[in-house]
Amino acid sequence: MTFPRMAGFNRYDLLALALTLALLALLLRASAEVAGPFTPAAISLDPARLPEYALRTAFRMGLALLLSLAFTLAYAPLAAKTRLEPFLVSLLDILQSVPILGFLAATAGAFAGLFPGRALGYELAAVFAVFTSQAWNMAFSFYQSLKTLPKELVEVAAAFRLTPWQRFLRLELPYALPGLVWNAMMSMSGGWFFVVAAEAIAVGKTQVALPGIGSYMAAAIAQGDGRALLYATLSMLLVILLYDQLLFRPLVAWSERFKYEERPGQEVPRSPVLDLLRRTRFLKGATERLFSHLLEALLRRERRSQRPLRLPLWPFLLPLFLLGGAGLASLLAQVAALGLGEVLRVFLLGLWTLLRVLGVLALAALVWVPVGILLGLRPRLAQRTQAFLQFLAAFPANLLYPFFALLLLRHHLSLEVFAAFLMVLGTQWYILFNAIAGSLALPEELKEAARSLGLRGWALWRRLLLPGTFPYLVTGLVTASGGTWNASIVAEVVQWGSTTLEATGLGSYIARWTLEEGSGPHLLLGLAVMSLYVVAMNRLLWRRLYRLAEERFRL
């Protein structure tokens, strides 16, 4: 392999180096107190502390996103290309269905016990909580891309006898990148939605507030300080804009090169940061040389082994089976003590929440699928609204719930009906972002063919737009379904002052028992029933739609 020659510095290298050093300095500042001793302290609502809090939150969000990406790249290929697909997809369904409060209840004490007296334990618990709100969406996106690879590309890979690693690096990952980038943006926004719960940990007797925007918001709500809440919202918007300009906008522009089409589109996304990196000499040459070395070493190792390089599955699956068996036995023992009547009542509550979830998905799809597809057909407009959409998706909609409670009280409206509208506030974005990604991924030649054939109106939607984006829409509906079940926990119980409104449903049952002492069996029962409902929906509905997308609507 011929490696690129190293070139000297130019002015763009100096700018890129300055930007890199600034980011490294912020990273070191954010992680300085992570390994230190844990000293409980009240969150200050002084606006002068917000820059530090924003930096700590941005660090946790970025670390959780990296972990989510690593999980996605490892888990989705196993789920899509091995005989364990039914088990791994069902496991992903279950993981998606477990609310973030369930993960916090199970892991906060465990992480704190691993590092007693240290801040690292609670920091890991917060990062893991954010990870659970990001990883499943990205994994489903990558899984969908792997299952809908164009047949001609698969045949070409077989004809060239690509090894598994070559196929992964040169075909599967590049093909999946455009959709994966948009779902990474959605996952980051989903992490912001739950950042209050992740940083202001409140599970039973455990009450910990980590310095960050989420805990600042929680303290502002507890003290009724509207001005502090506004400051926190503006800080969150600033962090989202920085992430958009420094990370997501360059990734969107870079991933455009991997779009599957015979001729490029007329409007190519641009990014000032990506343009800066492309104009560097030394940095660009060093990066190309490093990745060339890594790729060559990986492929050389695979060739020496005389067989495809595969990781053994049993070291990963055996612990899962053992933990799953132990957890199931413990769950059955605790649920048995509650009695059959309580179990049946919880299943009936789940049925009420199921009706709300289905109504929310139908309403959100009816509104946001057309909007997302139309935005995707106008890449320049999609790029301009990208940061704004991220902010809307990232804004913790549960902060608005007290105001909705006030409106319901003033107008004597029932939360039994309007809980569905509260649930949609936090989950509609999964559908919108996937609709945009699917529309952007439509090959330009198909759009030109539709224009040449004079397709307009409903005929255009029926023949091209809906079938062409169908795999992405299924992914959006699957992840929105899991997100809606999660949102039911905070949407079926809302509070204004001393007045609490509660709707009948499984979400309110879990929320009520989360903060009660000695509530373990009831909480486990609620989480288990919610997981069963989500898995049943995925097996009976979403899995069939995935199969339909794979067989009839792949390019």
XYZ file of C-alpha atoms in Angstrom:
555
model
C 0.000 0.000 0.000
C 1.312 3.475 -0.858
C 1.048 5.911 2.011
C 0.529 9.628 1.505
C 3.556 11.866 1.941
C 3.646 14.071 4.996
C 3.379 17.718 4.090
C 4.442 20.804 6.026
C 2.234 23.057 8.099
C 0.055 25.721 6.597
C -2.148 28.333 8.242
C -5.116 25.974 8.306
C -3.050 23.458 10.260
C -2.375 26.149 12.858
C -6.078 26.988 13.129
C -7.000 23.295 13.418
C -4.264 22.786 16.016
C -5.512 25.743 18.067
C -9.072 24.385 17.919
C -7.875 20.911 18.940
C -5.843 22.243 21.874
C -8.804 24.323 23.054
C -11.067 21.273 22.989
C -8.454 19.186 24.839
C -8.121 21.887 27.499
C -11.902 21.913 28.007
C -11.914 18.106 28.145
C -9.241 18.089 30.855
C -11.088 20.778 32.798
C -14.370 18.848 32.629
C -12.795 15.568 33.746
C -10.608 17.090 36.496
C -13.043 16.363 39.341
C -14.372 13.046 38.051
C -11.778 10.870 39.824
C -11.688 12.985 42.984
C -13.530 12.409 46.266
C -17.283 12.913 46.262
C -18.341 15.909 48.337
C -22.121 16.455 48.367
C -22.926 20.115 47.813
C -26.047 22.038 46.940
C -26.375 23.178 43.353
C -25.878 26.926 43.152
C -28.319 28.894 41.019
C -25.739 31.630 40.484
C -25.587 32.166 36.674
C -21.788 32.525 36.972
C -21.600 28.781 37.689
C -23.451 27.838 34.500
C -20.365 27.732 32.195
C -18.756 25.126 34.465
C -22.018 23.184 34.761
C -22.508 23.300 30.969
C -18.977 21.975 30.445
C -19.567 19.056 32.819
C -22.850 18.179 31.118
C -21.315 18.432 27.622
C -18.531 16.074 28.761
C -21.015 13.473 30.031
C -23.130 13.743 26.875
C -20.103 13.330 24.595
C -18.759 10.350 26.536
C -22.174 8.660 26.461
C -22.375 9.241 22.689
C -18.968 7.603 22.158
C -20.038 4.602 24.228
C -23.296 4.417 22.251
C -21.355 4.426 18.979
C -19.050 1.636 20.179
C -22.063 -0.394 21.305
C -23.809 0.185 17.972
C -20.844 -0.882 15.833
C -20.436 -4.070 17.860
C -24.047 -5.052 18.555
C -25.903 -4.276 15.318
C -23.688 -6.493 13.062
C -24.113 -9.387 15.485
C -27.877 -8.882 15.435
C -28.061 -8.560 11.644
C -25.601 -11.226 10.479
C -25.590 -14.116 12.938
C -27.964 -16.910 13.862
C -28.532 -15.156 17.167
C -30.555 -12.445 15.437
C -33.920 -13.307 17.070
C -32.378 -13.353 20.541
C -30.277 -10.199 20.118
C -33.100 -8.195 18.547
C -35.476 -9.286 21.320
C -32.846 -8.300 23.892
C -32.540 -4.895 22.231
C -36.322 -4.590 22.377
C -36.236 -5.279 26.118
C -33.373 -2.854 26.751
C -35.207 -0.155 24.793
C -38.342 -0.707 26.839
C -36.692 -0.342 30.266
C -37.190 3.287 31.418
C -34.195 5.373 32.382
C -35.538 5.411 35.945
C -35.283 1.638 35.894
C -31.633 1.768 34.833
C -30.911 4.399 37.479
C -32.597 2.336 40.167
C -30.534 -0.704 39.197
C -27.152 0.938 38.617
C -26.819 4.062 40.784
C -26.065 2.113 43.944
C -23.933 -0.419 42.076
C -21.664 2.200 40.478
C -21.388 4.084 43.774
C -20.423 0.828 45.505
C -17.649 0.163 42.985
C -15.991 3.480 43.889
C -17.001 4.255 47.487
C -16.472 7.837 48.483
C -15.431 8.829 44.951
C -17.289 10.991 42.449
C -16.461 8.503 39.683
C -19.224 6.105 40.761
C -22.031 8.653 40.426
C -20.462 10.090 37.262
C -20.523 6.628 35.683
C -24.136 6.185 36.774
C -25.078 9.481 35.083
C -23.145 8.635 31.902
C -24.714 5.170 31.795
C -28.181 6.672 32.213
C -27.579 9.008 29.263
C -26.119 6.066 27.314
C -29.361 4.130 27.766
C -31.272 7.028 26.198
C -28.951 7.109 23.155
C -27.673 3.632 22.270
C -30.834 1.752 21.309
C -31.873 4.274 18.639
C -28.437 4.173 16.991
C -28.311 0.370 17.156
C -31.703 0.047 15.453
C -30.587 2.490 12.739
C -27.416 0.543 11.950
C -29.318 -2.747 12.079
C -31.862 -1.417 9.582
C -29.094 -0.309 7.197
C -27.370 -3.695 7.377
C -30.625 -5.508 6.619
C -31.464 -3.286 3.626
C -28.139 -3.205 1.777
C -28.738 -2.914 -1.993
C -28.536 -6.359 -3.569
C -26.156 -5.276 -6.326
C -23.634 -4.029 -3.753
C -23.839 -7.338 -1.894
C -23.219 -9.190 -5.179
C -20.223 -6.966 -5.988
C -18.731 -7.597 -2.543
C -19.127 -11.344 -3.092
C -17.608 -11.129 -6.573
C -14.524 -9.335 -5.228
C -14.331 -11.843 -2.358
C -14.168 -9.173 0.300
C -13.300 -10.472 3.730
C -15.745 -9.742 6.573
C -13.648 -6.807 7.778
C -13.258 -5.434 4.245
C -16.983 -5.740 3.663
C -17.721 -4.018 6.966
C -15.282 -1.121 6.443
C -15.775 -0.593 2.703
C -19.447 -1.400 2.191
C -21.647 -1.742 5.259
C -20.371 1.106 7.435
C -20.141 3.678 4.588
C -23.628 2.776 3.353
C -25.076 3.176 6.861
C -23.273 6.420 7.729
C -25.819 9.020 6.474
C -28.674 7.504 8.457
C -26.441 6.751 11.432
C -25.315 10.386 11.662
C -28.888 11.681 11.760
C -29.824 9.091 14.373
C -26.764 10.076 16.404
C -28.145 13.627 16.418
C -31.495 12.283 17.579
C -29.787 10.200 20.245
C -27.926 13.251 21.528
C -31.234 15.080 21.723
C -32.784 12.118 23.537
C -29.950 12.301 26.053
C -30.775 15.953 26.742
C -34.390 14.971 27.345
C -33.307 12.750 30.270
C -30.353 14.797 31.518
C -32.356 16.121 34.480
C -32.988 12.595 35.776
C -29.393 11.547 35.021
C -27.724 14.400 36.904
C -30.271 14.862 39.699
C -30.354 11.217 40.789
C -33.380 10.523 42.996
C -34.111 6.822 43.525
C -35.483 5.759 46.902
C -33.035 6.895 49.592
C -30.402 7.867 47.000
C -30.462 11.646 46.449
C -27.419 12.964 44.554
C -27.042 16.124 42.461
C -24.047 16.200 40.116
C -22.870 19.608 38.861
C -24.490 20.114 35.464
C -27.265 21.789 33.508
C -29.707 19.010 34.375
C -29.229 19.322 38.128
C -29.318 23.139 37.759
C -32.720 22.790 36.073
C -33.930 20.432 38.797
C -32.861 22.899 41.497
C -34.524 25.807 39.650
C -37.793 23.865 39.398
C -37.636 22.867 43.082
C -37.125 26.509 44.128
C -39.600 27.905 41.593
C -36.930 30.153 40.059
C -38.114 30.916 36.534
C -35.160 33.165 35.731
C -32.656 30.432 36.624
C -34.625 27.990 34.456
C -34.372 30.434 31.544
C -30.606 30.761 32.053
C -30.270 26.974 32.044
C -32.300 26.698 28.835
C -30.116 29.287 27.099
C -26.982 27.437 28.267
C -28.361 24.189 26.903
C -29.079 25.906 23.568
C -25.493 27.175 23.424
C -24.068 23.693 24.057
C -26.357 22.224 21.380
C -25.214 24.865 18.872
C -21.552 24.109 19.643
C -22.121 20.374 19.215
C -23.921 21.083 15.945
C -21.150 23.277 14.512
C -18.170 21.279 15.768
C -19.477 17.724 15.393
C -22.773 17.051 13.681
C -22.660 19.561 10.821
C -19.182 18.340 9.730
C -20.389 14.730 9.995
C -23.496 15.421 7.909
C -21.412 17.129 5.206
C -18.763 14.376 5.277
C -21.287 11.517 5.196
C -22.792 12.955 2.008
C -19.923 11.330 0.085
C -21.277 7.893 1.076
C -24.801 8.509 -0.162
C -25.887 5.660 -2.446
C -26.551 7.201 -5.855
C -25.012 7.155 -9.330
C -24.829 10.914 -9.630
C -24.506 13.467 -6.808
C -27.313 15.752 -5.793
C -27.374 19.389 -6.772
C -27.177 20.715 -3.187
C -24.239 19.477 -1.120
C -24.195 20.256 2.647
C -21.299 22.461 3.745
C -19.485 22.856 7.042
C -16.873 25.517 7.896
C -15.122 23.120 10.294
C -14.948 20.362 7.674
C -13.691 22.847 5.074
C -10.965 23.886 7.527
C -9.879 20.292 8.111
C -9.835 19.536 4.392
C -7.537 22.501 3.734
C -4.927 21.390 6.254
C -1.742 19.734 5.021
C 0.051 18.146 7.946
C -3.077 17.141 9.857
C -4.774 15.687 6.791
C -1.654 13.730 5.780
C -1.045 12.446 9.324
C -4.661 11.327 9.685
C -4.655 9.509 6.336
C -1.364 7.836 7.210
C -2.616 6.700 10.630
C -5.836 5.208 9.283
C -3.982 3.557 6.396
C -1.640 1.863 8.876
C -4.514 0.708 11.069
C -6.506 -0.665 8.128
C -3.505 -2.449 6.659
C -2.609 -3.998 10.029
C -6.177 -5.208 10.525
C -6.405 -6.767 7.067
C -2.923 -8.289 7.372
C -3.914 -9.988 10.593
C -7.053 -11.329 8.952
C -5.062 -12.721 5.997
C -2.533 -14.415 8.289
C -5.251 -16.213 10.174
C -6.203 -18.105 6.957
C -9.830 -17.550 7.844
C -12.141 -14.601 8.439
C -11.370 -12.701 11.627
C -14.328 -13.276 13.904
C -14.735 -12.637 17.571
C -16.043 -15.587 19.620
C -19.597 -15.025 20.760
C -19.701 -17.127 23.908
C -17.696 -14.715 26.126
C -20.359 -12.076 25.428
C -23.446 -14.253 25.530
C -22.659 -16.462 28.537
C -22.727 -13.566 31.030
C -25.975 -12.344 29.478
C -27.614 -15.750 29.895
C -26.379 -16.059 33.483
C -27.471 -12.556 34.436
C -30.770 -12.973 32.627
C -31.494 -16.278 34.368
C -30.619 -14.882 37.795
C -32.674 -11.753 37.162
C -35.687 -13.758 35.973
C -35.559 -16.008 39.024
C -35.342 -12.999 41.345
C -38.184 -11.250 39.510
C -40.495 -14.271 39.734
C -39.752 -14.696 43.436
C -40.555 -11.063 44.234
C -43.613 -10.839 41.973
C -45.057 -14.046 43.440
C -45.241 -12.309 46.814
C -47.520 -9.615 45.373
C -50.230 -12.031 44.306
C -52.009 -12.750 41.022
C -54.502 -9.925 41.508
C -51.765 -7.282 41.538
C -50.173 -8.772 38.427
C -53.474 -8.709 36.521
C -54.106 -5.121 37.633
C -50.714 -4.009 36.327
C -51.350 -5.717 32.986
C -54.673 -3.852 32.758
C -52.880 -0.565 33.493
C -50.450 -1.436 30.696
C -53.390 -1.805 28.326
C -54.461 1.790 29.037
C -50.949 3.036 28.345
C -50.770 0.889 25.184
C -53.822 2.687 23.778
C -52.166 6.043 24.435
C -48.910 4.881 22.820
C -50.682 3.737 19.644
C -52.611 6.992 19.437
C -49.446 9.038 19.923
C -47.562 7.124 17.206
C -50.414 7.507 14.723
C -50.727 11.235 15.402
C -46.960 11.866 15.265
C -46.531 9.867 12.051
C -49.431 11.673 10.386
C -47.840 15.054 11.145
C -44.084 14.522 11.004
C -43.582 11.973 8.205
C -44.689 14.456 5.494
C -42.770 17.300 7.161
C -39.568 15.235 7.450
C -39.712 13.966 3.866
C -40.333 17.466 2.492
C -37.391 18.811 4.531
C -35.166 16.035 3.196
C -36.074 16.947 -0.361
C -34.648 20.413 0.373
C -31.166 19.698 1.789
C -30.268 23.367 2.165
C -33.355 24.024 4.275
C -32.725 20.847 6.286
C -29.194 22.014 7.037
C -30.377 25.478 8.105
C -32.977 24.063 10.480
C -30.726 21.275 11.771
C -29.596 23.028 14.966
C -33.105 24.367 15.648
C -34.597 20.884 15.331
C -31.907 19.504 17.631
C -32.821 22.119 20.234
C -36.531 21.350 19.997
C -35.844 17.619 20.281
C -33.357 18.156 23.105
C -35.477 20.492 25.206
C -36.728 18.468 28.202
C -40.427 18.585 27.466
C -41.183 17.363 30.988
C -40.232 20.871 32.163
C -43.404 22.078 30.441
C -45.620 19.520 32.162
C -46.324 21.689 35.253
C -47.668 24.446 32.990
C -49.871 21.899 31.213
C -51.071 20.789 34.636
C -52.055 24.382 35.396
C -53.992 24.608 32.112
C -55.757 21.314 32.814
C -56.740 22.523 36.282
C -58.007 25.910 35.071
C -60.083 24.458 32.249
C -61.177 21.304 34.131
C -59.677 18.962 31.528
C -58.877 15.316 32.144
C -55.311 14.029 32.140
C -56.691 10.642 31.049
C -57.023 12.096 27.541
C -54.353 14.795 27.456
C -51.584 12.569 28.826
C -51.180 11.332 25.241
C -50.400 14.867 24.055
C -47.784 15.212 26.790
C -46.202 11.909 25.719
C -45.871 13.023 22.104
C -43.785 16.069 23.029
C -40.698 14.000 23.729
C -41.026 11.195 21.167
C -42.195 12.792 17.927
C -38.610 13.708 16.995
C -37.572 10.099 16.428
C -40.024 9.972 13.530
C -39.051 13.387 12.162
C -35.285 12.758 12.176
C -35.631 9.354 10.520
C -37.993 10.768 7.901
C -35.417 13.466 7.088
C -32.602 10.882 6.925
C -34.630 8.620 4.635
C -35.564 11.474 2.324
C -31.949 12.690 2.125
C -30.844 9.147 1.272
C -33.112 8.927 -1.801
C -30.859 8.621 -4.886
C -30.933 11.662 -7.138
C -31.557 9.521 -10.247
C -34.826 8.230 -8.745
C -35.977 11.793 -8.133
C -35.109 12.726 -11.733
C -36.950 9.666 -13.014
C -40.036 10.696 -11.045
C -39.843 14.210 -12.508
C -39.414 12.802 -16.027
C -42.463 10.586 -15.584
C -44.489 13.550 -14.348
C -45.260 12.051 -10.948
C -46.980 14.593 -8.730
C -49.173 14.705 -5.684
C -50.292 11.418 -4.182
C -48.809 9.405 -7.055
C -45.335 10.732 -6.211
C -45.765 9.870 -2.542
C -47.184 6.419 -3.276
C -44.630 5.456 -5.929
C -41.404 6.987 -4.598
C -41.353 8.991 -1.379
C -43.096 6.603 1.011
C -41.577 3.358 -0.384
C -38.112 4.932 -0.662
C -38.107 6.098 2.952
C -40.019 3.126 4.389
C -37.029 1.404 6.115
C -36.126 4.655 7.862
C -39.746 5.270 8.867
C -39.937 1.821 10.465
C -36.790 2.562 12.473
C -38.278 5.887 13.564
C -41.528 4.242 14.652
C -39.717 1.495 16.574
C -37.558 3.927 18.526
C -40.468 6.345 18.989
C -42.522 3.488 20.400
C -39.902 2.748 23.057
C -39.507 6.452 23.777
C -43.264 6.887 24.181
C -43.453 4.097 26.728
C -40.642 5.824 28.630
C -42.372 9.207 28.372
C -45.540 7.744 29.880
C -43.779 7.598 33.264
C -43.483 11.382 33.447
C -46.595 12.209 31.366
C -49.165 10.210 33.332
C -48.258 12.019 36.574
C -47.960 15.837 36.479
C -47.799 18.289 39.329
C -48.492 21.953 39.889
C -47.644 23.222 43.345
C -49.248 20.913 45.862
C -51.722 19.507 43.320
C -50.881 16.246 41.562
C -52.773 14.963 38.529
C -52.534 11.263 37.767
C -53.815 9.324 34.765
C -54.657 5.642 34.821
C -51.801 3.721 33.279
C -48.598 1.769 33.701
C -46.435 4.899 33.576
C -48.098 6.428 36.626
C -47.778 3.090 38.443
C -43.994 3.022 37.872
C -43.605 6.704 38.758
C -45.512 6.270 42.006
C -43.409 3.322 43.181
C -40.037 4.721 42.034
C -39.601 7.032 45.043
C -41.320 4.816 47.619
C -39.172 2.940 50.100
C -39.590 -0.821 49.992
C -41.101 -0.519 46.505
C -38.731 -2.979 44.822
C -41.264 -5.728 43.947
C -43.866 -3.280 42.629
C -41.252 -1.372 40.603
C -39.842 -4.577 39.142
C -43.335 -5.759 38.250
C -44.121 -2.472 36.481
C -40.861 -2.516 34.520
C -41.310 -6.177 33.578
C -44.863 -5.630 32.317
C -43.758 -2.591 30.306
C -40.950 -4.654 28.763
C -43.403 -7.413 27.855
C -45.726 -4.950 26.128
C -42.858 -3.404 24.143
C -41.447 -6.787 23.110
C -44.904 -7.993 22.077
C -45.416 -4.884 19.930
C -42.015 -5.305 18.319
C -42.528 -8.987 17.558
C -46.114 -8.697 16.316
C -45.887 -5.377 14.463
C -42.482 -3.762 14.038
C -40.558 -6.935 13.208
C -43.001 -7.715 10.396
C -42.583 -4.199 9.047
C -38.779 -4.616 9.178
C -39.127 -7.832 7.155
C -41.379 -6.049 4.663
C -38.801 -3.243 4.317
C -36.022 -5.779 3.776
C -37.887 -7.802 1.164
C -39.848 -5.183 -0.808
C -38.510 -1.698 -0.173
C -34.715 -2.046 -0.204
C -33.000 -0.122 -3.006
